[in-house]
XYZ file of C-alpha atoms in Angstrom:
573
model
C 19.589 -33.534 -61.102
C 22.900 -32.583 -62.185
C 23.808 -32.504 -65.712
C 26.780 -34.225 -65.118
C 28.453 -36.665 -63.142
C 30.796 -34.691 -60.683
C 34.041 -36.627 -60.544
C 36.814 -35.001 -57.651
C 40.072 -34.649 -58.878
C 42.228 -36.578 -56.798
C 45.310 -34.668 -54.958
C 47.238 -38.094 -54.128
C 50.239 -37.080 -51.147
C 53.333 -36.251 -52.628
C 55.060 -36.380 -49.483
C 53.727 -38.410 -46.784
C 53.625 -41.925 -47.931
C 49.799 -42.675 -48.206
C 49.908 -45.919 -46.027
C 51.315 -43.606 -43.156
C 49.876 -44.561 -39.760
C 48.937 -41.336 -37.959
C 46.574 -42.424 -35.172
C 49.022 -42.182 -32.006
C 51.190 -39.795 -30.795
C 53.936 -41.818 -31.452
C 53.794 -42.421 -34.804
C 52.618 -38.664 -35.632
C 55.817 -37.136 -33.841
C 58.552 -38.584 -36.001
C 57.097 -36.877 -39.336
C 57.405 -33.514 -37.605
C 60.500 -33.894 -36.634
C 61.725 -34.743 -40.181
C 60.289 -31.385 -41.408
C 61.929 -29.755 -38.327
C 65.364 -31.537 -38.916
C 64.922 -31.183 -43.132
C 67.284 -28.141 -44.850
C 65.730 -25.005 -46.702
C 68.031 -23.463 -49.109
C 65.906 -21.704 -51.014
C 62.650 -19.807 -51.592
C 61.448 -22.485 -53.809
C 62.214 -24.964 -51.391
C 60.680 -23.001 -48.437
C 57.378 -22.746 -50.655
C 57.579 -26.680 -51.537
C 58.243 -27.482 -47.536
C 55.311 -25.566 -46.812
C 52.981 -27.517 -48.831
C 54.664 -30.830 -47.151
C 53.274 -29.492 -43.793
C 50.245 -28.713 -44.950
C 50.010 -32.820 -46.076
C 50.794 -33.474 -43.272
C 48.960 -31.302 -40.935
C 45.712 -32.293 -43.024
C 46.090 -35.906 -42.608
C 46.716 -35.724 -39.030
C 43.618 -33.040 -38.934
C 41.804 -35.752 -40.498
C 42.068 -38.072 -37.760
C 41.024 -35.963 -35.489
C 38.411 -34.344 -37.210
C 37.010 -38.070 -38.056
C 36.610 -38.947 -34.262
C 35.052 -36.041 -33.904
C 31.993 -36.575 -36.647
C 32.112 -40.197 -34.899
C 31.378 -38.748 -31.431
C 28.803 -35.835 -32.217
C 26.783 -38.814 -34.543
C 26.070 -40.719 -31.611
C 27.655 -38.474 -27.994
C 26.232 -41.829 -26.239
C 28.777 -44.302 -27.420
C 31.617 -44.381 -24.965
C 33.975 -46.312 -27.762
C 33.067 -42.890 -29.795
C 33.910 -40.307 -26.612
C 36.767 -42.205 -25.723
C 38.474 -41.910 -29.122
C 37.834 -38.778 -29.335
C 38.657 -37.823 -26.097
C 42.059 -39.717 -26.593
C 42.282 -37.096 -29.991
C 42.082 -34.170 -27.438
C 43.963 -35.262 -24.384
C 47.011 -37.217 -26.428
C 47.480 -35.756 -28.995
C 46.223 -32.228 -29.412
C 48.383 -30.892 -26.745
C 51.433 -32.029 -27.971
C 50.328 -31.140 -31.675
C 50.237 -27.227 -30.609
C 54.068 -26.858 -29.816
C 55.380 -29.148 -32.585
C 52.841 -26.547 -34.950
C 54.589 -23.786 -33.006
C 58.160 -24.778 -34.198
C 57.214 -25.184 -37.328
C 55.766 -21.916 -37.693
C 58.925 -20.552 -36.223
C 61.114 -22.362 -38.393
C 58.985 -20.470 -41.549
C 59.114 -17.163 -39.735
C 62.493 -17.354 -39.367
C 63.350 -18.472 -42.701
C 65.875 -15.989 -44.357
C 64.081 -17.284 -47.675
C 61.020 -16.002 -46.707
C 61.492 -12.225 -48.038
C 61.645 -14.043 -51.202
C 58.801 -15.202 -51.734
C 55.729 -13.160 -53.327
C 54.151 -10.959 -51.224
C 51.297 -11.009 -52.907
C 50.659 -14.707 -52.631
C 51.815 -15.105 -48.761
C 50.608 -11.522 -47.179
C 47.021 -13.197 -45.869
C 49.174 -17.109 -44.710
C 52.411 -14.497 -43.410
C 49.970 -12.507 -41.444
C 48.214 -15.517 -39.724
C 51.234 -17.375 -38.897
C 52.381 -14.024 -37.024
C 49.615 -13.661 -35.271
C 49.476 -17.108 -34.148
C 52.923 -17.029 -32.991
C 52.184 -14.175 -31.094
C 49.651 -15.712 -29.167
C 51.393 -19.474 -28.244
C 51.795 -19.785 -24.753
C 53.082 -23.534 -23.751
C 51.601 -22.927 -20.660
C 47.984 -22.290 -22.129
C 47.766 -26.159 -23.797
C 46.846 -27.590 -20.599
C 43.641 -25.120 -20.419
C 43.039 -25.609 -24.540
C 43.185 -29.455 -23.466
C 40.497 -28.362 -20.645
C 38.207 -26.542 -22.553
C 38.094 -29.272 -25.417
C 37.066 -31.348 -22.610
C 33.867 -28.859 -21.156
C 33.000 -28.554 -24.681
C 32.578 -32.345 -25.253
C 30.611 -32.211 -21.450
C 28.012 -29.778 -22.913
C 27.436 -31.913 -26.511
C 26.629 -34.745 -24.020
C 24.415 -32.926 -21.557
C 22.255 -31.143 -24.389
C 22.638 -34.346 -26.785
C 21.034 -36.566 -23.915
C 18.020 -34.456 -23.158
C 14.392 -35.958 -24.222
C 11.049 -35.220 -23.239
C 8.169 -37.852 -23.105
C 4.785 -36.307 -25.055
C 2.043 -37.913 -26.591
C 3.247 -41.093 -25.257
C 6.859 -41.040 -26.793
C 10.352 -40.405 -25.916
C 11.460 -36.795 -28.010
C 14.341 -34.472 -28.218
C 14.095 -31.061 -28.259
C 14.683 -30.994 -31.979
C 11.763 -33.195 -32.746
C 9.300 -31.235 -30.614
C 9.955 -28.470 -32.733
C 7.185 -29.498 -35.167
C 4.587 -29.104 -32.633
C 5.555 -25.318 -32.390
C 4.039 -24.944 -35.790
C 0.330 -26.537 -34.872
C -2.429 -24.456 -35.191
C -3.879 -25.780 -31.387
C -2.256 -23.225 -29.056
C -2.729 -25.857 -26.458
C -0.524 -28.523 -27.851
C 2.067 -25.343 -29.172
C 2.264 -24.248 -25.354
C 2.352 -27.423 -23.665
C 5.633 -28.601 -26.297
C 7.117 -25.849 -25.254
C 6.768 -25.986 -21.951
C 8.254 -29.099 -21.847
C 11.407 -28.814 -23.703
C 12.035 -25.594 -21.620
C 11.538 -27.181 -18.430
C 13.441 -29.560 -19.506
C 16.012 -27.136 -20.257
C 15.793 -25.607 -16.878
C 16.261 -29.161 -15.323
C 20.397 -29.095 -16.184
C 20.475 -25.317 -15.759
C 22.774 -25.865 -12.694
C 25.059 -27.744 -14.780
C 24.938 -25.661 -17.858
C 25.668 -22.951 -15.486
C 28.369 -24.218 -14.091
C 30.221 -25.608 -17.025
C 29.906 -22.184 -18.323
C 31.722 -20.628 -15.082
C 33.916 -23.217 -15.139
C 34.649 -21.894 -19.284
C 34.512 -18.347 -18.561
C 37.451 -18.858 -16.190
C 39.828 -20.680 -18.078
C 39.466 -18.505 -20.863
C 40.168 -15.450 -18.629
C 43.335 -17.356 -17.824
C 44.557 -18.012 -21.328
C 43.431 -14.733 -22.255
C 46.107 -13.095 -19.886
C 48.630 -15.912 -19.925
C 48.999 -14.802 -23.249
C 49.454 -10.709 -22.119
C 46.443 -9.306 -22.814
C 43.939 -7.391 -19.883
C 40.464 -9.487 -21.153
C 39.304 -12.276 -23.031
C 37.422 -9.923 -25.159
C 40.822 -8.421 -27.152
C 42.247 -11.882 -26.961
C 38.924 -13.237 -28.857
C 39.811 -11.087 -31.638
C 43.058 -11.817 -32.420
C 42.188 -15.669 -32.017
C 39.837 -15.096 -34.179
C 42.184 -13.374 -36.769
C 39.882 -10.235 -37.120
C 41.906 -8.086 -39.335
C 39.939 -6.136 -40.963
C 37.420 -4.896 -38.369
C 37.812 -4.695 -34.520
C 35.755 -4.319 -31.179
C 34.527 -0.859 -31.966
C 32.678 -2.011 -35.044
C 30.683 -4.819 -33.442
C 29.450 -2.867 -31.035
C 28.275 0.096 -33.517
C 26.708 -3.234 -35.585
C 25.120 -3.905 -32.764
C 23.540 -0.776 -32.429
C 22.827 -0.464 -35.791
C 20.480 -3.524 -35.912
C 18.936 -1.805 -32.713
C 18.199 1.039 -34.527
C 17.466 -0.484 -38.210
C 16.224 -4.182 -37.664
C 14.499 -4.140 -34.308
C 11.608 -1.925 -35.784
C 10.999 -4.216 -38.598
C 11.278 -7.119 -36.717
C 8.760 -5.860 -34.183
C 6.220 -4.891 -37.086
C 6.830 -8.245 -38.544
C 5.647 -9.536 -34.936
C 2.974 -6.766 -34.540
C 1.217 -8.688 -37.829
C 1.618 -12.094 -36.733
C -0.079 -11.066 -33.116
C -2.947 -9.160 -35.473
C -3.591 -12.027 -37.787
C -3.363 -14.967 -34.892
C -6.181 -12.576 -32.899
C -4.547 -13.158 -29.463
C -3.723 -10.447 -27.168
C -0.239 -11.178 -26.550
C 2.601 -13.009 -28.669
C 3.875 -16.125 -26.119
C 7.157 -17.877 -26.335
C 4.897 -20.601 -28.321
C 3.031 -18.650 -31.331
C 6.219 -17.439 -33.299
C 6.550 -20.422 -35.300
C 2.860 -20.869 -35.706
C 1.415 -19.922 -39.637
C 0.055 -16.878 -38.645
C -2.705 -17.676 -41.049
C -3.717 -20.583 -39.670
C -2.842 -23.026 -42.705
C -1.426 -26.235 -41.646
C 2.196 -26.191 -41.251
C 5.030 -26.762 -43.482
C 6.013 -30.212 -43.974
C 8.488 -30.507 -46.866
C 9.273 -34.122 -46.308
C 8.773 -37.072 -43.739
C 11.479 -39.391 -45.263
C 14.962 -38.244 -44.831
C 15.782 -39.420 -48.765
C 13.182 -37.223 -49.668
C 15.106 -34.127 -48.147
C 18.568 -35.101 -50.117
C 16.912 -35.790 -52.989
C 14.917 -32.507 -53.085
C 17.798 -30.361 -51.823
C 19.596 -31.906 -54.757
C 17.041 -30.614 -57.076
C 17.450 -26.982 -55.460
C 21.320 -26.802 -56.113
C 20.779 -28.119 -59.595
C 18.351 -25.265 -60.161
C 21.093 -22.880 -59.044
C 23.653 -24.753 -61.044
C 23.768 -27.905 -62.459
C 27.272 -28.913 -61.436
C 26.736 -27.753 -57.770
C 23.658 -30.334 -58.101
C 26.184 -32.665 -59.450
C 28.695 -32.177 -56.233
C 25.806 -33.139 -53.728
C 25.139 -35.792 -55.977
C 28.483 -36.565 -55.245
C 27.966 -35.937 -51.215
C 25.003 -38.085 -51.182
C 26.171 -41.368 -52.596
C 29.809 -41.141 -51.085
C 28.783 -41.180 -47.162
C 29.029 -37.859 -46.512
C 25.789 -36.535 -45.330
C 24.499 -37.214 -41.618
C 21.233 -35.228 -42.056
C 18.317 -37.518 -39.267
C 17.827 -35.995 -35.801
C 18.296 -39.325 -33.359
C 18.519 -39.404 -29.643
C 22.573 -39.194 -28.283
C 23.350 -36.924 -31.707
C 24.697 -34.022 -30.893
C 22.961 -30.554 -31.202
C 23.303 -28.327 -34.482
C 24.262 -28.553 -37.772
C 27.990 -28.091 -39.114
C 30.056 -28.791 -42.380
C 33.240 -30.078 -41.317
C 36.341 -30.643 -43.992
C 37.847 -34.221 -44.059
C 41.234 -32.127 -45.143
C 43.308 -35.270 -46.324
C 40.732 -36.026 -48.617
C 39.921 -32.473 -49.388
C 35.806 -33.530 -48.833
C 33.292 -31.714 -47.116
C 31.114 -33.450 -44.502
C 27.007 -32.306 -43.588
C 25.863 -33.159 -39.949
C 22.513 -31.891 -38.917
C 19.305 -32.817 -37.194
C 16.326 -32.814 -39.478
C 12.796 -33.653 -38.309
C 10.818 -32.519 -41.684
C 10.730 -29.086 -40.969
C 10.648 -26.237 -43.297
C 13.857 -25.137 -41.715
C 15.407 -28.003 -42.336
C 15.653 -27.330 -46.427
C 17.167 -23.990 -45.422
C 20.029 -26.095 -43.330
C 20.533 -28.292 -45.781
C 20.877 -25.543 -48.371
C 23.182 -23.861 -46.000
C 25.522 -26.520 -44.743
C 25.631 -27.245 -48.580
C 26.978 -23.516 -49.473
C 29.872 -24.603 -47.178
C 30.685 -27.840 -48.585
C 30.512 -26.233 -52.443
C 32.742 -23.915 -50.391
C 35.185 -26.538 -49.767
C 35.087 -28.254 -53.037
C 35.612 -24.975 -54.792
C 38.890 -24.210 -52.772
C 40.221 -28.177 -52.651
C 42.272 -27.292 -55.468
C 44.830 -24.567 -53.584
C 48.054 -26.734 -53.020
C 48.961 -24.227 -49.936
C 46.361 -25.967 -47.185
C 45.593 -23.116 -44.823
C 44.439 -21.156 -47.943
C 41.826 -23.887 -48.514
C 40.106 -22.654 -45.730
C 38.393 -18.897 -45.371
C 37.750 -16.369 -42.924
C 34.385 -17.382 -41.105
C 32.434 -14.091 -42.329
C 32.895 -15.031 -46.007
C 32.178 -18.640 -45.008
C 29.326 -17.609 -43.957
C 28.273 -15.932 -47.041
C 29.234 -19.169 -48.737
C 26.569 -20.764 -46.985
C 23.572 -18.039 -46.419
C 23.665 -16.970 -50.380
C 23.093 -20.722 -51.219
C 19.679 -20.007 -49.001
C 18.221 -17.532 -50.771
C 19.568 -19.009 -53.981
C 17.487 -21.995 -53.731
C 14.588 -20.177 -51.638
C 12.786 -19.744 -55.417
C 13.434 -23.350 -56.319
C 11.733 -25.303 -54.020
C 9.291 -26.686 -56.242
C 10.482 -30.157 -55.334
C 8.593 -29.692 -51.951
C 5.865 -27.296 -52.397
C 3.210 -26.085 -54.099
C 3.852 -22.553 -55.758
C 1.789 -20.841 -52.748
C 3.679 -22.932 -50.158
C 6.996 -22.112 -52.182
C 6.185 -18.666 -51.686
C 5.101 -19.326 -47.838
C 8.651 -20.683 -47.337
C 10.318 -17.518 -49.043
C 8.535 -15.092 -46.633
C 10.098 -17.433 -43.674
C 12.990 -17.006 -45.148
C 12.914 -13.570 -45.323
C 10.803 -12.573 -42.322
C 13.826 -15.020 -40.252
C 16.635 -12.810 -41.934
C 15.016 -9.727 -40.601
C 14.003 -11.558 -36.884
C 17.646 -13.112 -36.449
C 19.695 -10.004 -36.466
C 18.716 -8.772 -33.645
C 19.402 -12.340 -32.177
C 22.880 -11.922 -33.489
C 23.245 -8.835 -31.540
C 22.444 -9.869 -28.528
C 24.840 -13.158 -28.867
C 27.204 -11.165 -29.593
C 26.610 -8.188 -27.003
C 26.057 -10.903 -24.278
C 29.607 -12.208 -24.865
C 31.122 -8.763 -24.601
C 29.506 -8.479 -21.743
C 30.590 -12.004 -20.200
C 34.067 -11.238 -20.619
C 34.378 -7.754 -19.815
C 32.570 -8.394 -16.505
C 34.533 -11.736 -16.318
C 33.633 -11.719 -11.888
C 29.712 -11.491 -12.646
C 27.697 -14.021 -10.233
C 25.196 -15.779 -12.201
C 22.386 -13.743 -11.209
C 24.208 -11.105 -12.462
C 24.655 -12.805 -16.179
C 20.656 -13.845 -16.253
C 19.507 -10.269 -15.596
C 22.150 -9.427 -18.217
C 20.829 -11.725 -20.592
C 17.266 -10.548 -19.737
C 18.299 -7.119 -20.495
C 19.117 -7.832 -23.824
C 16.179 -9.825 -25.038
C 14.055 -6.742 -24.076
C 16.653 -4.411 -26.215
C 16.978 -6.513 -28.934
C 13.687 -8.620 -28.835
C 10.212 -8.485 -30.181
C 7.273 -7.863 -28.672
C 7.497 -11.622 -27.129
C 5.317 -11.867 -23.721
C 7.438 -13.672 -21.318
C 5.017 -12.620 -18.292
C 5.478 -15.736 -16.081
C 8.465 -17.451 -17.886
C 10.913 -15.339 -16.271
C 13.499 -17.841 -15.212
C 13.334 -19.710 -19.123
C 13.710 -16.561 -20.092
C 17.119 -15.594 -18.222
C 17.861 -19.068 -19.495
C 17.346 -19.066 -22.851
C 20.821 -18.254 -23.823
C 21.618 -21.976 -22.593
C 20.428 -23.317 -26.164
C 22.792 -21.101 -28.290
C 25.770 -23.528 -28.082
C 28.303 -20.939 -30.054
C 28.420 -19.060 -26.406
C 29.512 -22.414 -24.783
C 31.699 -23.985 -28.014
C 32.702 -20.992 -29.934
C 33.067 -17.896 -28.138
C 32.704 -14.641 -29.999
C 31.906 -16.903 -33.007
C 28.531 -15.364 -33.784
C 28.702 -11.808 -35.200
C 30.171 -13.407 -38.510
C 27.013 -14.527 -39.240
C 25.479 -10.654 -39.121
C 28.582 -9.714 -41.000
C 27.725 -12.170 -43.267
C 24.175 -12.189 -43.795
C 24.361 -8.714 -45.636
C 26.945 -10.126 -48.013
C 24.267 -12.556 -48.887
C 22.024 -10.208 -49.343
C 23.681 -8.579 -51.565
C 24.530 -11.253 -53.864
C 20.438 -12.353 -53.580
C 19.395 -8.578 -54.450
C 22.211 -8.982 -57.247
C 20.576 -12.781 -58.206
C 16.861 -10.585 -58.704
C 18.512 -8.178 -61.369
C 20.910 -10.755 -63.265
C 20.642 -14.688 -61.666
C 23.433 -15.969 -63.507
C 26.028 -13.665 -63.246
C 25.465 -13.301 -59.625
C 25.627 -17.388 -59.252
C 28.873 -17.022 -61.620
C 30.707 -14.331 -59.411
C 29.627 -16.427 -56.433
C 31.349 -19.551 -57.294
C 34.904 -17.439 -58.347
C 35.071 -15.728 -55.279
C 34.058 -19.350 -53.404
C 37.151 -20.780 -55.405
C 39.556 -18.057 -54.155
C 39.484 -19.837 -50.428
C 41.264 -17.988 -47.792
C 43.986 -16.385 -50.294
C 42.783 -12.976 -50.684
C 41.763 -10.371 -47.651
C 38.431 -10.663 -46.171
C 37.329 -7.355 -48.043
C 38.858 -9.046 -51.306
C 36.624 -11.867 -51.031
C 33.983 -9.988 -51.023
C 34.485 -7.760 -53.894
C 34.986 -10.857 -55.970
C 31.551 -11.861 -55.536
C 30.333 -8.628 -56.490
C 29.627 -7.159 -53.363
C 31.168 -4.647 -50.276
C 32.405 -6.010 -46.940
C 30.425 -3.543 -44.983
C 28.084 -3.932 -41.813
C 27.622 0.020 -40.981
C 23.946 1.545 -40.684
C 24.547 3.163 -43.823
C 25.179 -0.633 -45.723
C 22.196 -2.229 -43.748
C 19.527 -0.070 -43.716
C 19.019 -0.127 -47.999
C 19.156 -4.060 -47.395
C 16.257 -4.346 -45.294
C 14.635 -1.858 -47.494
C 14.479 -4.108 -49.937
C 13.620 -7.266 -47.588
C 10.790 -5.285 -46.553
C 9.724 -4.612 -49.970
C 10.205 -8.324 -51.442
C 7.881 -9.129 -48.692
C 4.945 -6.812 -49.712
C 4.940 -7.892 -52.751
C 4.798 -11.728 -51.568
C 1.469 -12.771 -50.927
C 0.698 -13.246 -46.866
């Protein structure tokens, strides 16, 4: 494990009294308006006011984001949803104007051309853009949304299936995928996708019901589609519309063949006529299936190996993770779908939630979730908050570097010929999830810039895109899960537009593994400084401080998958 005991530094409140009650609106309110009603007379004052709101706004952040982990660890408890539901209706709504005064009140501040350009030009340009999109009259539908949002973590988080004799959720069918008896492979599922299609009304409808309101905020707020408003919510800076859609195009042209050939082989070596729905997570080989662990322990202790491998002290800060309470890693029935890192900001900690079921993909969650929370650690030492926190596409490469990272340290769960099994699922699911990315991504365009579209419409939309972007997947008689299938990607519901990061990021990764072949430790090194920057430095800054280019064109991707391709012929099958 680690070499040595990773103690936090402690960042104790300097301005908020630490016993301060913050869990109703009432006693939140009053601190707000001290900072509203409080004199600036200087830069230096301006800068040390700023880092009072930022106490503030994490510890009330906290509270929320608290109920929240509560709720999504158990979506059945109705002492859980109502808490957090109070968080959303109560106190949310009246959090976004107080946050818009305050951001006026630093935009306005004649002491603000005083301070370092340098240092504020990424914080200056946010709060700009944030106070160019405030609408008062757009809380009400925020409130809403946060509402339909919480609907769909219920509906998905309550579906089970009964097979062989027991009550499952989708998540812990997912094992049977992997069994070498087509049979039991097709009948799983079959089940969990008719079970699926049994809330696709719903689903459907929740989704209208999102799609609307978003329209509305979109042009409450002045602008002629949801898809330009996305954007600029999303703080997209340093890339716009234009380029997604030539990324998207680019995997079409670049990915999609490879992914194909990758699926070609798997249909040769499995000796069946057509790939189904059910034999892509099948070894193609017909060895028994991956099973890394069976005890939950087993996964922390062996993902706590991995990180050590990659650096001792990163072992040491899961160490940390593991014996504080801060890891939620077991798949359970009324848990929430997914897998997040959340920040507890008050405490400057990071948070895992995920749903293992002692899959092989479950290390590479674990690995990933914990590239976010070294993420957080790295940063928890900035004293201007919003800095703590990154743009999602470097997040992102936070988080998918730590994969292939550990991918050749997983000794702790295989064998060296299972080790090296895992590594070509690794790879082979970089290559196959691109083109998933892309069509996420170009089925939201399409969504919003066709925001009237019945929802026969949207399936044969959806349908069109799996045969663009997809393999060579036989769907002959599963049309309807097929125009469906888009109902288990819970960024389209939750986060929309939040998806094309991951592309974005994935070649950063890349780039820092193909840098990890030639030197390990200096790659690892430049990793962890440009983790450490946070959110202080321009998205293509943050790049080139882990040794790599923020780039996404044809001309960046096409030497990456060069290489995948040739890392996997030199694996064995």
């Amino acid at each position: 494990m680690g070499s040595t005991a990773y103690v936090p530094q402690s960042f104790p409140r300097r301005w908020l009294p630490a016993d301060a009650e913050l869990t109703t609106w009432e006693q939140i309110e009053p601190w707000y308006r001290r900072l509203l009603d409080q004199p600036i007379e200087s830069s230096a004052e301006l800068e040390q006011w700023l880092f009072a709101v930022g106490e503030l706004n994490a510890a009330v952040g906290q509270v929320g984001t608290k109920r929240y982990v509560a709720m999504t660890c158990q979506t059945d408890d109705p002492e859980r949803e109502a808490a957090y539901l109070e968080f959303v209706r109560d106190i949310e709504p009246r959090l976004k104007p107080v946050h818009n005064e305050i951001r006026t009140k630093y935009l306005d501040s004649p002491h603000r051309s005083s301070l370092s350009i340098e240092r504020y030009h990424v914080f200056d340009r946010a709060q700009e853009n944030r106070r160019a999109l405030y609408r008062e009259a757009n809380i009400p539908r925020e409130t809403e949304l946060s509402e339909l949002d919480q609907q769909y973590q219920k509906i998905v988080g309550a579906m089970t299936v009964n097979f062989q004799g027991e009550e499952r959720t989708p998540s812990q069918m997912a094992p049977f995928l992997e069994e070498n008896d087509r049979s039991i492979r097709q009948t799983a599922w079959e089940l969990v996708a008719n079970r699926r299609l049994a809330d696709k009304e719903t689903l459907d409808a929740l989704f209208d019901q999102m799609v609307k309101v978003r329209v509305e905020v979109a042009r409450e707020a002045g602008f002629p589609n949801y898809v330009e408003y996305a954007y600029r919510l999303r703080e997209r800076f340093d890339y716009g519309i234009n380029e997604a859609v030539a990324f998207q195009s680019a995997i079409e042209r670049v990915v999609v063949p490879l992914a194909r050939r990758i699926q070609e082989e798997r249909k040769q070596s499995l000796g069946i006529e057509t790939l189904r729905p059910w034999d892509v997570a099948v070894d193609p080989l017909g060895r028994a299936p991956l099973r890394p662990f069976s005890e939950i322990d087993r996964l922390a202790e062996g993902s706590e190996a991995i990180f050590s491998g990659v650096d001792p002290e990163l072992g040491s800060q899961f160490a940390f993770l593991r014996s504080n309470g801060l890891l939620d890693l077991a798949n359970r029935k009324g848990k929430a779908p997914g897998g997040y890192q959340t920040t507890l900001e008050d405490d400057r900690l990071p948070f895992i939630f995920m749903n293992a079921v002692g899959l092989d993909g479950d290390v590479r969650t674990l690995l990933h979730e914990g590239g976010h929370a070294f993420h957080a650690l790295a940063s928890r030492g900035e004293p201007l908050s919003a800095y703590r926190e990154s743009p999602i596409e470097f997040c992102e490469v936070a988080s998918m570097s730590m994969e292939l990272l550990g991918a050749r340290n997983l000794e702790w769960f295989y064998s060296n010929d299972d080790a090296n099994r895992s590594y070509r699922q690794l790879l082979e699911g970089i290559v196959l999830i691109l083109p998933w990315i892309a069509t996420v991504d170009a089925f939201q365009h399409w969504v919003y810039n066709h925001p009237n579209h019945t929802r026969e419409q949207r399936s044969e939309a959806w349908s069109a895109l799996i045969d663009r972007f997809g393999g060579i997947v036989d769907w002959s008689g599963l049309e309807e899960a097929k125009a469906h299938s888009w109902h288990r990607q819970l960024h389209i519901f939750l986060y929309p537009f939040y998806y094309i990061e991951y592309g974005i990021a994935q070649l950063g990764a890349l780039q820092i593994w193909q840098r990890s072949l030639a030197d390990r430790p200096e790659a690892v090194a430049a990793y962890r400084r440009a983790l450490a920057l946070g959110g202080a430095r321009p998205l293509p800054e943050l790049f080139a401080a882990a040794g790599i280019r923020f780039d996404f064109s044809e001309p960046a991707l096409r030497p990456l998958m060069d290489a995948i391709g040739k890392e996997l012929d030199q694996l064995g099958p």
